[in-house]
Coordinates of C-alpha atoms in Angstrom, one line a residue:
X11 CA 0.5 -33.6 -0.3
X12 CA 1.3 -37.0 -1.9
X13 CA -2.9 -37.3 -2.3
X14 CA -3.1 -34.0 -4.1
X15 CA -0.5 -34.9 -6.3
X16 CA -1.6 -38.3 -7.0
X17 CA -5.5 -36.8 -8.3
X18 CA -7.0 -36.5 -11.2
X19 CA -7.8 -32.5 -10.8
X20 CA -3.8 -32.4 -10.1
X21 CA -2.8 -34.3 -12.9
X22 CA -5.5 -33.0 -15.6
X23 CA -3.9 -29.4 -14.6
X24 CA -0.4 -30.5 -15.2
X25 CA -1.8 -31.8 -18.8
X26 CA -3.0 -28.9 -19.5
X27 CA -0.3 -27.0 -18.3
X28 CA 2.2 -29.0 -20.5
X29 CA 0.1 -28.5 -23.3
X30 CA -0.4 -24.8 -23.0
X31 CA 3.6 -24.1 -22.6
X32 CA 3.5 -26.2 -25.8
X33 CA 1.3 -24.6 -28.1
X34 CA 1.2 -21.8 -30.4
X35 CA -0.2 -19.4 -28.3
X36 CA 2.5 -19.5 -26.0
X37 CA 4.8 -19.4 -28.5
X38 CA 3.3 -16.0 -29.7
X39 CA 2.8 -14.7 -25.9
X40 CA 6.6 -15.1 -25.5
X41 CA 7.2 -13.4 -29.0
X42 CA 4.7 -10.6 -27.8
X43 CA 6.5 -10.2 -24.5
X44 CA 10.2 -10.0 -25.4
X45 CA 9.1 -7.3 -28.2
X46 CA 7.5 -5.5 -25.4
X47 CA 10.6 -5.9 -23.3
X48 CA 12.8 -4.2 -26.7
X49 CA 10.3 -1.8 -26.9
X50 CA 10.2 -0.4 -23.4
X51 CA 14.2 -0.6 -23.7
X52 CA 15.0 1.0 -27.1
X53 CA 12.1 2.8 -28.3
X54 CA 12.3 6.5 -28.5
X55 CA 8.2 6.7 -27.3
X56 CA 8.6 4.5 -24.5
X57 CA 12.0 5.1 -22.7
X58 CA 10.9 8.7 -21.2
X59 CA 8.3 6.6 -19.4
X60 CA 10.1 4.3 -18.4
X61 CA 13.1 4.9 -17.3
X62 CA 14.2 7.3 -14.3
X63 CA 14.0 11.2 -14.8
X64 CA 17.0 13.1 -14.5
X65 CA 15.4 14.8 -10.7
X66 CA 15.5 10.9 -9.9
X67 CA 18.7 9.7 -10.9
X68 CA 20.3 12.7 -9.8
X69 CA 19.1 12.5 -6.5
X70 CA 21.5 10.2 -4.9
X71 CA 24.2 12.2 -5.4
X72 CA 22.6 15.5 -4.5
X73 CA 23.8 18.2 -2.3
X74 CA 20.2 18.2 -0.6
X75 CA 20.3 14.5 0.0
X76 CA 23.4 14.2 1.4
X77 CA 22.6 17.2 3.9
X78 CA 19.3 15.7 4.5
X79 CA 21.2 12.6 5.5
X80 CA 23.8 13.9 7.8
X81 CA 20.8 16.0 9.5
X82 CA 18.7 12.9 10.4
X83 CA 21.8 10.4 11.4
X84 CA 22.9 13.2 13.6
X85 CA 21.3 11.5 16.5
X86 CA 22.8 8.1 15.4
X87 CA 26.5 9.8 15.5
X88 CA 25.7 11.2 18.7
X89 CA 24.6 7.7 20.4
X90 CA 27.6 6.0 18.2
X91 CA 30.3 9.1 19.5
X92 CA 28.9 8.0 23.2
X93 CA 28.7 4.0 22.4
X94 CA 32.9 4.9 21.5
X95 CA 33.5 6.9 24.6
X96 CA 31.3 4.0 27.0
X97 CA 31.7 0.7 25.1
X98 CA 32.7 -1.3 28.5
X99 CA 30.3 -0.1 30.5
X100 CA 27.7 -0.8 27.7
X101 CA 28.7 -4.0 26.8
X102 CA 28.6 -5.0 31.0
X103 CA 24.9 -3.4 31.1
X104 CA 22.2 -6.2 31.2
X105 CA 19.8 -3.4 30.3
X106 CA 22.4 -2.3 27.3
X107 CA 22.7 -5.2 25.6
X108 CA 18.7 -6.0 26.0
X109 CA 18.6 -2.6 24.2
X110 CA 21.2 -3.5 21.4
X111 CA 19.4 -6.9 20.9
X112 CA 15.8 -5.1 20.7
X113 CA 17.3 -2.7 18.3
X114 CA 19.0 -5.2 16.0
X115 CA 15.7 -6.9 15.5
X116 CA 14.1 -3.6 14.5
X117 CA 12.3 -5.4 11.2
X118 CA 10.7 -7.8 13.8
X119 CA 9.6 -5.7 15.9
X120 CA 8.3 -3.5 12.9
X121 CA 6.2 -6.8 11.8
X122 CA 4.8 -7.5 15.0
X123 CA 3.5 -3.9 15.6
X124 CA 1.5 -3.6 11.9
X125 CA 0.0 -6.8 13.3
X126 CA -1.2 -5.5 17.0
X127 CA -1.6 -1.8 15.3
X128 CA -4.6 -2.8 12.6
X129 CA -6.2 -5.6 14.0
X130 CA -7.5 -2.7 17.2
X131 CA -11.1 -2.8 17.3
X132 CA -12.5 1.2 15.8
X133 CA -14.0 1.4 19.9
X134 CA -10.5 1.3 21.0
X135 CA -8.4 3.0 18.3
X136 CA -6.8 5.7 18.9
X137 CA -5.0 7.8 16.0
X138 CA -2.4 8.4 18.4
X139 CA -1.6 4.8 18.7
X140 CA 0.6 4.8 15.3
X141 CA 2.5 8.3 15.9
X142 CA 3.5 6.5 19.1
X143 CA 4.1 2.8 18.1
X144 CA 6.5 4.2 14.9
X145 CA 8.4 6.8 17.5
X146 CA 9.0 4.0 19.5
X147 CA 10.4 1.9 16.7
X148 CA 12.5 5.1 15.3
X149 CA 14.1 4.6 19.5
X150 CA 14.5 1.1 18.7
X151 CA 16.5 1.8 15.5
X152 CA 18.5 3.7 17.3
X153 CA 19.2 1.7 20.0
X154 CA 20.5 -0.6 17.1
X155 CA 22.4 1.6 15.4
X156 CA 24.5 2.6 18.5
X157 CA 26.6 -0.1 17.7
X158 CA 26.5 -0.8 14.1
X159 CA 28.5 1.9 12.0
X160 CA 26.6 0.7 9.0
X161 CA 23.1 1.3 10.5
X162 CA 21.7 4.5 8.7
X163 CA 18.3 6.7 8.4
X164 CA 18.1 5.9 4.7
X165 CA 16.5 9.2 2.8
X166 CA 18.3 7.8 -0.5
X167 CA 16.0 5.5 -1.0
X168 CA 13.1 6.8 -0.1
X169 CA 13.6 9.6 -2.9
X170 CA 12.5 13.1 -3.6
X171 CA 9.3 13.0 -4.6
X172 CA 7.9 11.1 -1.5
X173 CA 10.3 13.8 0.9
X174 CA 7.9 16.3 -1.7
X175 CA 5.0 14.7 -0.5
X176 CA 5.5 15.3 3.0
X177 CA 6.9 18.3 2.6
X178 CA 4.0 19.7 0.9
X179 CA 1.6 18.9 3.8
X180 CA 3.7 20.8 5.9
X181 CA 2.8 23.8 3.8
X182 CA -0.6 22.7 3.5
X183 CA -1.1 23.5 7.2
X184 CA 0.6 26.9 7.4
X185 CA -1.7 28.2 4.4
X186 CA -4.9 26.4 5.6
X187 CA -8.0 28.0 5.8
X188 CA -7.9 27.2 9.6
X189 CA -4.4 26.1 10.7
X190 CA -6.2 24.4 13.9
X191 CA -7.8 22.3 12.2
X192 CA -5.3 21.3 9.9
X193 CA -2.3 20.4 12.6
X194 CA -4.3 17.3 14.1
X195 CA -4.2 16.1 10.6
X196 CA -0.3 16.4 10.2
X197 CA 0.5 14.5 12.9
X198 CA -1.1 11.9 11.2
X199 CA 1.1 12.2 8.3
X200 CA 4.2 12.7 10.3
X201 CA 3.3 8.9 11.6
X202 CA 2.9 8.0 8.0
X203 CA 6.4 9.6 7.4
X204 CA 7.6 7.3 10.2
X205 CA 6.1 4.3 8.5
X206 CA 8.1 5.1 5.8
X207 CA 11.6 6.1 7.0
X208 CA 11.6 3.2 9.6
X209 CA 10.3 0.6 7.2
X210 CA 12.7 1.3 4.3
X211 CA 15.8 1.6 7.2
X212 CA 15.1 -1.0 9.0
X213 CA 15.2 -4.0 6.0
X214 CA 18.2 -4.8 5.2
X215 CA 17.8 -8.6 4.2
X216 CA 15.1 -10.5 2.6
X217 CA 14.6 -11.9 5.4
X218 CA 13.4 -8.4 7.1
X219 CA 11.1 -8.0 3.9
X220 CA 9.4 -11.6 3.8
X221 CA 8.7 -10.7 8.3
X222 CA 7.2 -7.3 7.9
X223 CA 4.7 -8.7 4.6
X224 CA 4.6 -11.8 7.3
X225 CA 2.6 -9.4 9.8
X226 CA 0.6 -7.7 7.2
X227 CA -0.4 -11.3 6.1
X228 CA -1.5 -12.2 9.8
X229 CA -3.4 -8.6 9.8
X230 CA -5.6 -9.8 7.0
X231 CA -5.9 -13.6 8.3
X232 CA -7.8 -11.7 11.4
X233 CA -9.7 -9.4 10.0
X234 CA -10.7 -11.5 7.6
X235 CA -11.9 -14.3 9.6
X236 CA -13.8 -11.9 11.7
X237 CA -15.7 -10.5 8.8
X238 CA -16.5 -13.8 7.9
X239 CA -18.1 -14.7 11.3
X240 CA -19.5 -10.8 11.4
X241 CA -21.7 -12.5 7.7
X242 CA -22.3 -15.8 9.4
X243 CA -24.1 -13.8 12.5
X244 CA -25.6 -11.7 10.1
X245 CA -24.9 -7.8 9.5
X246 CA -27.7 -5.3 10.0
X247 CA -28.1 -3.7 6.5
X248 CA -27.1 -0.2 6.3
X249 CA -29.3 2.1 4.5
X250 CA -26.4 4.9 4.0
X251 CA -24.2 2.2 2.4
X252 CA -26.7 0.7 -0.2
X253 CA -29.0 1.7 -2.5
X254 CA -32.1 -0.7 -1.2
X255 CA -33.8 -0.3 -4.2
X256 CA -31.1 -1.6 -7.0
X257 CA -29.7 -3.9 -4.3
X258 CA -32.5 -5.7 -3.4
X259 CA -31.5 -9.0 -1.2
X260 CA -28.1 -7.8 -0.5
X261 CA -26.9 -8.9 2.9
X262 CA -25.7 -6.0 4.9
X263 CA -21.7 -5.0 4.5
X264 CA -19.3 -6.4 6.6
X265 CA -16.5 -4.4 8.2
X266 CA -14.4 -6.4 10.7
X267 CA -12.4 -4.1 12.9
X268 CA -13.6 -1.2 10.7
X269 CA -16.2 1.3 11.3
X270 CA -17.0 1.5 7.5
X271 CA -17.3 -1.8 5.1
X272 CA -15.4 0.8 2.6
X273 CA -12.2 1.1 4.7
X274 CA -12.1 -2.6 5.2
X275 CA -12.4 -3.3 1.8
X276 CA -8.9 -0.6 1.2
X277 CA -7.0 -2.4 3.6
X278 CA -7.7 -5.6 2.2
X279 CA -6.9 -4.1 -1.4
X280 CA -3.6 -3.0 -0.1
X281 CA -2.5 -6.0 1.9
X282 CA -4.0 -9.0 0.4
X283 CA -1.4 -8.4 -3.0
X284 CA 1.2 -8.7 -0.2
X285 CA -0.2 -12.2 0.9
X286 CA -0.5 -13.8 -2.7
X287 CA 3.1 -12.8 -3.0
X288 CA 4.2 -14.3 -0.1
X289 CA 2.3 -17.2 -1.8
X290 CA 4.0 -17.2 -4.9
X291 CA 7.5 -17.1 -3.0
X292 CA 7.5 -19.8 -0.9
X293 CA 9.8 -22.3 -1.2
X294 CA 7.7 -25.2 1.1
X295 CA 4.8 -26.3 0.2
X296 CA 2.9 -25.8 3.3
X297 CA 3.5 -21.9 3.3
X298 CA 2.4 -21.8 -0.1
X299 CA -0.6 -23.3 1.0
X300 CA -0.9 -21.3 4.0
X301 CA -0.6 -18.2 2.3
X302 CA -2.8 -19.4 -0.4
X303 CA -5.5 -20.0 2.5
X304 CA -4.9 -16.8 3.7
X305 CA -5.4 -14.9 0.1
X306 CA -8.8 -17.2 -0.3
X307 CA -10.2 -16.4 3.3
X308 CA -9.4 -12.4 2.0
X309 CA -10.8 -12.4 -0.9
X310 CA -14.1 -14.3 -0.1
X311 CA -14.3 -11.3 2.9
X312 CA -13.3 -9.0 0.2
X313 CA -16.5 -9.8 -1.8
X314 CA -18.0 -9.4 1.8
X315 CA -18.2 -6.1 1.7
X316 CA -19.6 -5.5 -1.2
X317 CA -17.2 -2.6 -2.2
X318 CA -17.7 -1.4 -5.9
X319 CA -14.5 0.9 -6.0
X320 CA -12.1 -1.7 -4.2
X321 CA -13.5 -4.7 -6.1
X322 CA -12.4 -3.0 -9.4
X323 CA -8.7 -1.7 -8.1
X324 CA -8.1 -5.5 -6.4
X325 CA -9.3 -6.5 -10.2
X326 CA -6.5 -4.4 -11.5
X327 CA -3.7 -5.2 -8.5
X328 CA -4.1 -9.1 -9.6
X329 CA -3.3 -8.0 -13.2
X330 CA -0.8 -6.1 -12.6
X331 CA 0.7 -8.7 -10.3
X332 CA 0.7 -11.7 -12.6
X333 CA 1.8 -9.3 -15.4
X334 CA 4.7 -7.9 -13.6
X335 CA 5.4 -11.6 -12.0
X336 CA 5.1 -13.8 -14.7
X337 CA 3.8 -11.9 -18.1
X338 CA 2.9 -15.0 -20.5
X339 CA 0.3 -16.4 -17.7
X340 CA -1.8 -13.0 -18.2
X341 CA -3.8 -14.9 -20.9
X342 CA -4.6 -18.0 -19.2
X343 CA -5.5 -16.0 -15.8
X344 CA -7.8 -13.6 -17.6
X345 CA -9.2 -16.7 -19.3
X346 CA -9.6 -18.2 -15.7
X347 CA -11.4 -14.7 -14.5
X348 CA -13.8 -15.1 -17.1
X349 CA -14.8 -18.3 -16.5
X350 CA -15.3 -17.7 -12.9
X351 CA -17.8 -14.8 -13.5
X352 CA -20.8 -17.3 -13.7
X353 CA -19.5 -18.9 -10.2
X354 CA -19.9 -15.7 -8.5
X355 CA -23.2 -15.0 -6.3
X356 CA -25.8 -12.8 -7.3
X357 CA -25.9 -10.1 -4.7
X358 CA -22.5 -10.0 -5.8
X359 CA -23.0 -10.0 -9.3
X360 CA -26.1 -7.3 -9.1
X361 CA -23.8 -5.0 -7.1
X362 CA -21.4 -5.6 -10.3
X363 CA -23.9 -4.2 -12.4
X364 CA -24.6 -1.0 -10.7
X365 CA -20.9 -0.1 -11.3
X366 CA -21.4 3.4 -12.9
X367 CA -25.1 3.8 -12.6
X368 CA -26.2 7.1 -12.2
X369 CA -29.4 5.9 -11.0
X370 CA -27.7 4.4 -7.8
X371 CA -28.1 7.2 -4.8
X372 CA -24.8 6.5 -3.8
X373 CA -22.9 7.2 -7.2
X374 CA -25.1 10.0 -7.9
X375 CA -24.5 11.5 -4.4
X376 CA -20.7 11.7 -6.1
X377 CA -21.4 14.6 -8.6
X378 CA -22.1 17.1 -6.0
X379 CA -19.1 16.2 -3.8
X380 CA -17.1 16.3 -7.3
X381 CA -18.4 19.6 -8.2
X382 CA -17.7 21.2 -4.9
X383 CA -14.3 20.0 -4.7
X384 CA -13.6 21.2 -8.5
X385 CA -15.0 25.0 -7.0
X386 CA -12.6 24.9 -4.4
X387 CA -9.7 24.0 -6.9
X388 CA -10.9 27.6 -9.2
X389 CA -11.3 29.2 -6.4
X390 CA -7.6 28.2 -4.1
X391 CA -6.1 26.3 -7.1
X392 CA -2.4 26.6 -5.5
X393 CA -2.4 26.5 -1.4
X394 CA -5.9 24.9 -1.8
X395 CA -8.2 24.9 1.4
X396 CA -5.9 22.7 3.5
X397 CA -4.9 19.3 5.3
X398 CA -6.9 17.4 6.2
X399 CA -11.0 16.8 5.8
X400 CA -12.1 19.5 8.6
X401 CA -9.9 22.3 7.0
X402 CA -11.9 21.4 3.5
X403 CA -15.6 21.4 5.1
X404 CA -14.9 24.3 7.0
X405 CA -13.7 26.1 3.7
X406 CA -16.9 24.3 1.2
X407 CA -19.0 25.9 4.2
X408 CA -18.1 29.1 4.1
X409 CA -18.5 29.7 0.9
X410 CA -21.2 27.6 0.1
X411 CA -19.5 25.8 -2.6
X412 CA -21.4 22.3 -1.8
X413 CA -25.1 22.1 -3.2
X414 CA -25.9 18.0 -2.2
X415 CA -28.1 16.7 0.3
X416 CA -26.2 14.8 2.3
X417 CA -23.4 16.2 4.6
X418 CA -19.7 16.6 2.5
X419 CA -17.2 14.1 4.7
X420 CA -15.0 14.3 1.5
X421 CA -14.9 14.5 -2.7
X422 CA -14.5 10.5 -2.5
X423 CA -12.2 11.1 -5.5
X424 CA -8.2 10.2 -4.1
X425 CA -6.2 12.9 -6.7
X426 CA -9.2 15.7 -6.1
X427 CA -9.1 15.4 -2.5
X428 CA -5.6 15.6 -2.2
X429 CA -5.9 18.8 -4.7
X430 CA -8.1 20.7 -2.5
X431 CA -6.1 19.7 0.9
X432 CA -2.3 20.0 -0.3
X433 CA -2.7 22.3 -3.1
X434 CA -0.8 22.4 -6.8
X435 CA 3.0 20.8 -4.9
X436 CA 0.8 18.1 -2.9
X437 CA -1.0 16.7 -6.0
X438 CA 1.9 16.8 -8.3
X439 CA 4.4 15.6 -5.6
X440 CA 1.8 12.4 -4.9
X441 CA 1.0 11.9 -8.4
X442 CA 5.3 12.0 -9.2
X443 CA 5.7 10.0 -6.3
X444 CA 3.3 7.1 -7.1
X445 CA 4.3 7.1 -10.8
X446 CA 8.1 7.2 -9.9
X447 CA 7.7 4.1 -7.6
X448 CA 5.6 1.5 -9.6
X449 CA 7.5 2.3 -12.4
X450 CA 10.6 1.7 -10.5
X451 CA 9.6 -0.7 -9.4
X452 CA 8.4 -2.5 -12.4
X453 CA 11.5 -2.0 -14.0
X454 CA 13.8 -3.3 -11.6
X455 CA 12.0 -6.2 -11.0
X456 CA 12.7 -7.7 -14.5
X457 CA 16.6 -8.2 -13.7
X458 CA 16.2 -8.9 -9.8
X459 CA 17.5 -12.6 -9.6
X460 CA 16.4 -12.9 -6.4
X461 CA 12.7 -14.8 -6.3
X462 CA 11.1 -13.2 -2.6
X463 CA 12.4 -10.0 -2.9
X464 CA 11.4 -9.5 -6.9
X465 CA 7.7 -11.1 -5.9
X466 CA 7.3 -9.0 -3.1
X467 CA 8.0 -6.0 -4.7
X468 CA 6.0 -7.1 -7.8
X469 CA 3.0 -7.2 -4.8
X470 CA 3.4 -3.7 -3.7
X471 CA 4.0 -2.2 -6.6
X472 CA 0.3 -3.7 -7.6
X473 CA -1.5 -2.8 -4.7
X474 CA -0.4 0.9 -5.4
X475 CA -2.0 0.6 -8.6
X476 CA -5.2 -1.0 -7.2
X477 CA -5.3 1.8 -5.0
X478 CA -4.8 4.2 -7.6
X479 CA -7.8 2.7 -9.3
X480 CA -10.0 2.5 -6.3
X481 CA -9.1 6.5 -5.6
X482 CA -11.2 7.2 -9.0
X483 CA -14.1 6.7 -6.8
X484 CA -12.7 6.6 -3.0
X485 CA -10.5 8.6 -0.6
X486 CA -8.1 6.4 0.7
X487 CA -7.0 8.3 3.4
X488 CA -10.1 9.4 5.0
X489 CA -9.1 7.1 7.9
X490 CA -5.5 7.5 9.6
X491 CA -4.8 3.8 9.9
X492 CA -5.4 3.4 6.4
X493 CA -3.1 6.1 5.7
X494 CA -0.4 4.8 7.3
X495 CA -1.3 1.1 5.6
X496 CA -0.7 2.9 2.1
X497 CA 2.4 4.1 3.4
X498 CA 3.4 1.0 4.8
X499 CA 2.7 -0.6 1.9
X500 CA 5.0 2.3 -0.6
X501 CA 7.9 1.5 2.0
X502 CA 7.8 -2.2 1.0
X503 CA 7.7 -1.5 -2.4
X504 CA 10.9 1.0 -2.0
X505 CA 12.4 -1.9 0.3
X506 CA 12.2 -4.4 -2.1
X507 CA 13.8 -2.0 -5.2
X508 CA 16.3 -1.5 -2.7
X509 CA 16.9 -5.5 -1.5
X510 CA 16.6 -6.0 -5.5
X511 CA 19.7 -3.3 -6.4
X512 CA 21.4 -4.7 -3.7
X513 CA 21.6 -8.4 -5.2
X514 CA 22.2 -7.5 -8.7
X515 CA 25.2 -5.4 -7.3
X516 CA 26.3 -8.5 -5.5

């Protein structure tokens, strides 16, 4: 470190650095950014945006929240009632107090399952894997709980609109077009539910919240490296991935653990804002170069798999990031962007340019699958065709809605998708409870005094918008793991508002 330090690159940085904080641009940027910050507090325009809705606020303190909460701690009370009437046989039990220790390190536990549960090769995943790894971490919760009184399911946090959310698929399978078809696809959700309710329980310090972003940091250290060694091997280019003819010398698209170069790039959208924020918040210098090493190696396998959609919502996740992190180094980072465009390869830069294309064969493949999905929406606008992707072709099928060549897998299009599954309460419960947490989010992060926590909750809260921009041309949850990742990563984003309340109550 004392090398760095002493170099010119180092030194030449911190010149300009003192300079920039100096000048007159900064001066304006700060001016700019505390009349945004009076604006989004006092303005008449901006405060209904920006602040909670009354369903929100009001939802605490609600007669369906607090039943909701004394239904799912009933099986806590039960095991504490028992813990009361047993305490010295418990306390005697080797096997007890093993249990009582695994359950009090329930956020541990939590961060070393995301890392075993995503880095599974596609031969030998199972979508069962996650319903049973996050039942298995609700028992260890539990186990926890038995004796600590304070340990509680926590629905308050989670909120209404995400309850909505899940809610809503429930309908979505008992109006499906074929129920069948459409309950394999809720059990994928009910382990994306358990994600969520044992994520945003289990943290209670920031300690829990920097472990659980820990193991989603690992995740993308391995898959990361093993794309890169999948491009150093070389990848057999995929005709059904690329247009040959506008792509000419691309390398083929690397995928890692994934079966599709797409659904790599999504998890890496999602996770890799979770590893510069662990970046940005360490206190040693060694993590922060760690981490830093860790972002690098997922970026460059980012740009690996040659992703349009995901290249443009991680574009958007970084802004958002350094804007909700620090807002007067937006300038200088965009600057920095810009000047790195002419650094950047040209099967990278050539895959840039066919961003919106209609001559490519894979954007133009879109407007049929678009089309279809908006003829199921006039047809079943309300109950829609139902969860999950089978349900939807089954439906398009029947009645021939879908006029492309190639065989309709989905609409590739996040909000329609979700439309045709979950009907009129799934895509205005998702679009409420995406829009309720950012903004949440970026709201409470501006008074959080505590560093990690406010970081890693600025780092959520981005990837959800990155995602949001990628669903414009993807379907995020096409593949169950990467459901359960976008879960994941809305949990950490509700645990760190919560960690954040918590410390400006304190």
């Amino acid at each position: 470190m004392s090398l760095l330090r002493e170099s010119c690159l180092y030194r030449l940085w911190l010149a300009f650095w003192a300079s920039y904080l100096d000048s007159s641009l900064s001066r304006l940027i700060r001016r700019v950014e505390n009349w945004c910050g009076r604006q989004v507090e006092t303005s008449f325009l901006l405060q209904p945006l920006c602040r909670e809705g009354v369903v929100a606020r009001g939802w605490p303190d609600s007669l369906l929240c607090r039943l909701l909460n004394v239904i799912i701690d009933l099986p806590a009370r039960i095991l504490r009632w028992l813990y009361g009437l047993l305490q010295p046989a418990l306390e005697d039990s080797f096997f007890a107090r093993l249990a009582f220790s695994f359950g009090d390190s329930s956020a541990a536990a939590l961060s070393w399952l995301i890392l075993f549960l995503w880095v599974i090769p596609y031969d030998y995943w199972n979508n069962a894997y996650s319903l049973m790894a996050f039942g298995f971490l609700l028992l260890l919760f539990h186990a926890g709980a038995m004796h600590r009184h304070s340990w509680r399911l926590d629905l308050t946090h989670i909120g209404f609109y995400p309850l909505m959310v899940f809610g809503s698929m429930i309908l979505a399978v008992v109006f499906s077009h074929v129920r069948v078809l459409s309950t394999r696809f809720l059990v994928y959700h009910i382990s994306a539910a358990l994600c969520v309710l044992v994520t945003v329980s289990a943290v209670q310090h920031i300690r829990d919240l920097k472990r659980i972003a820990a193991g989603a940091g690992v995740c993308v250290l391995i898959s990361s490296a093993y794309g890169v060694i999948q491009r150093i091997q070389g990848v057999e280019v995929n005709a059904s991935y690329v247009d040959l003819k506008l792509n000419e010398g691309m390398p083929g698209r690397v995928f890692s653990f994934y079966e599709n170069p797409n659904t790599f790039a999504e998890v890496l959208l999602l996770l890799l804002p979770l590893v510069l924020a662990l970046a940005l918040s360490a206190k040693r210098t060694r993590w922060r170069l760690g981490w830093g090493a860790v972002f690098i190696i997922g970026s460059v396998a980012m740009a690996m798999t040659y992703s349009r959609a995901s290249w443009v919502g991680f574009a958007c996740a970084l802004v958002v990031l350094v804007f909700l992190w620090r807002p007067r180094l937006l300038p200088p980072f965009l600057l920095l962007c810009c000047l790195a465009v002419p650094l950047l390869p040209d099967t990278v830069w050539n895959r840039i340019l066919t961003i919106g294309n209609t001559s490519d064969s894979s954007t133009a493949s879109r407007f049929p699958l678009y089309d279809a999905a908006l003829r199921v929406i006039q047809r079943s606008p309300v109950s829609g065709a139902g969860l999950g992707t089978a349900a939807v072709q089954s439906y398009i099928k029947r009645y021939s809605l879908y006029k492309g060549i190639a065989p309709f897998v989905h609409a590739h299009n996040f909000y329609l998708e979700v439309w045709i599954e979950a009907g009129l309460l799934g895509i205005a419960s998702f679009l409420a409870a995406m829009l309720w947490n950012i903004k949440r989010a970026a709201h409470t992060v501006r008074h959080c005094p505590d560093s990690a926590a406010r970081t890693i909750t600025c780092g959520a809260a981005a990837a959800l918008c990155g995602s949001m921009v990628c669903g414009l041309a993807d379907y995020l949850w096409n593949y169950p793991r990467v459901l359960c990742i976008f879960w994941f990563v809305f949990a950490v984003a509700l645990s760190g508002v919560k960690l954040c309340q918590n410390s400006q109550d304190e």
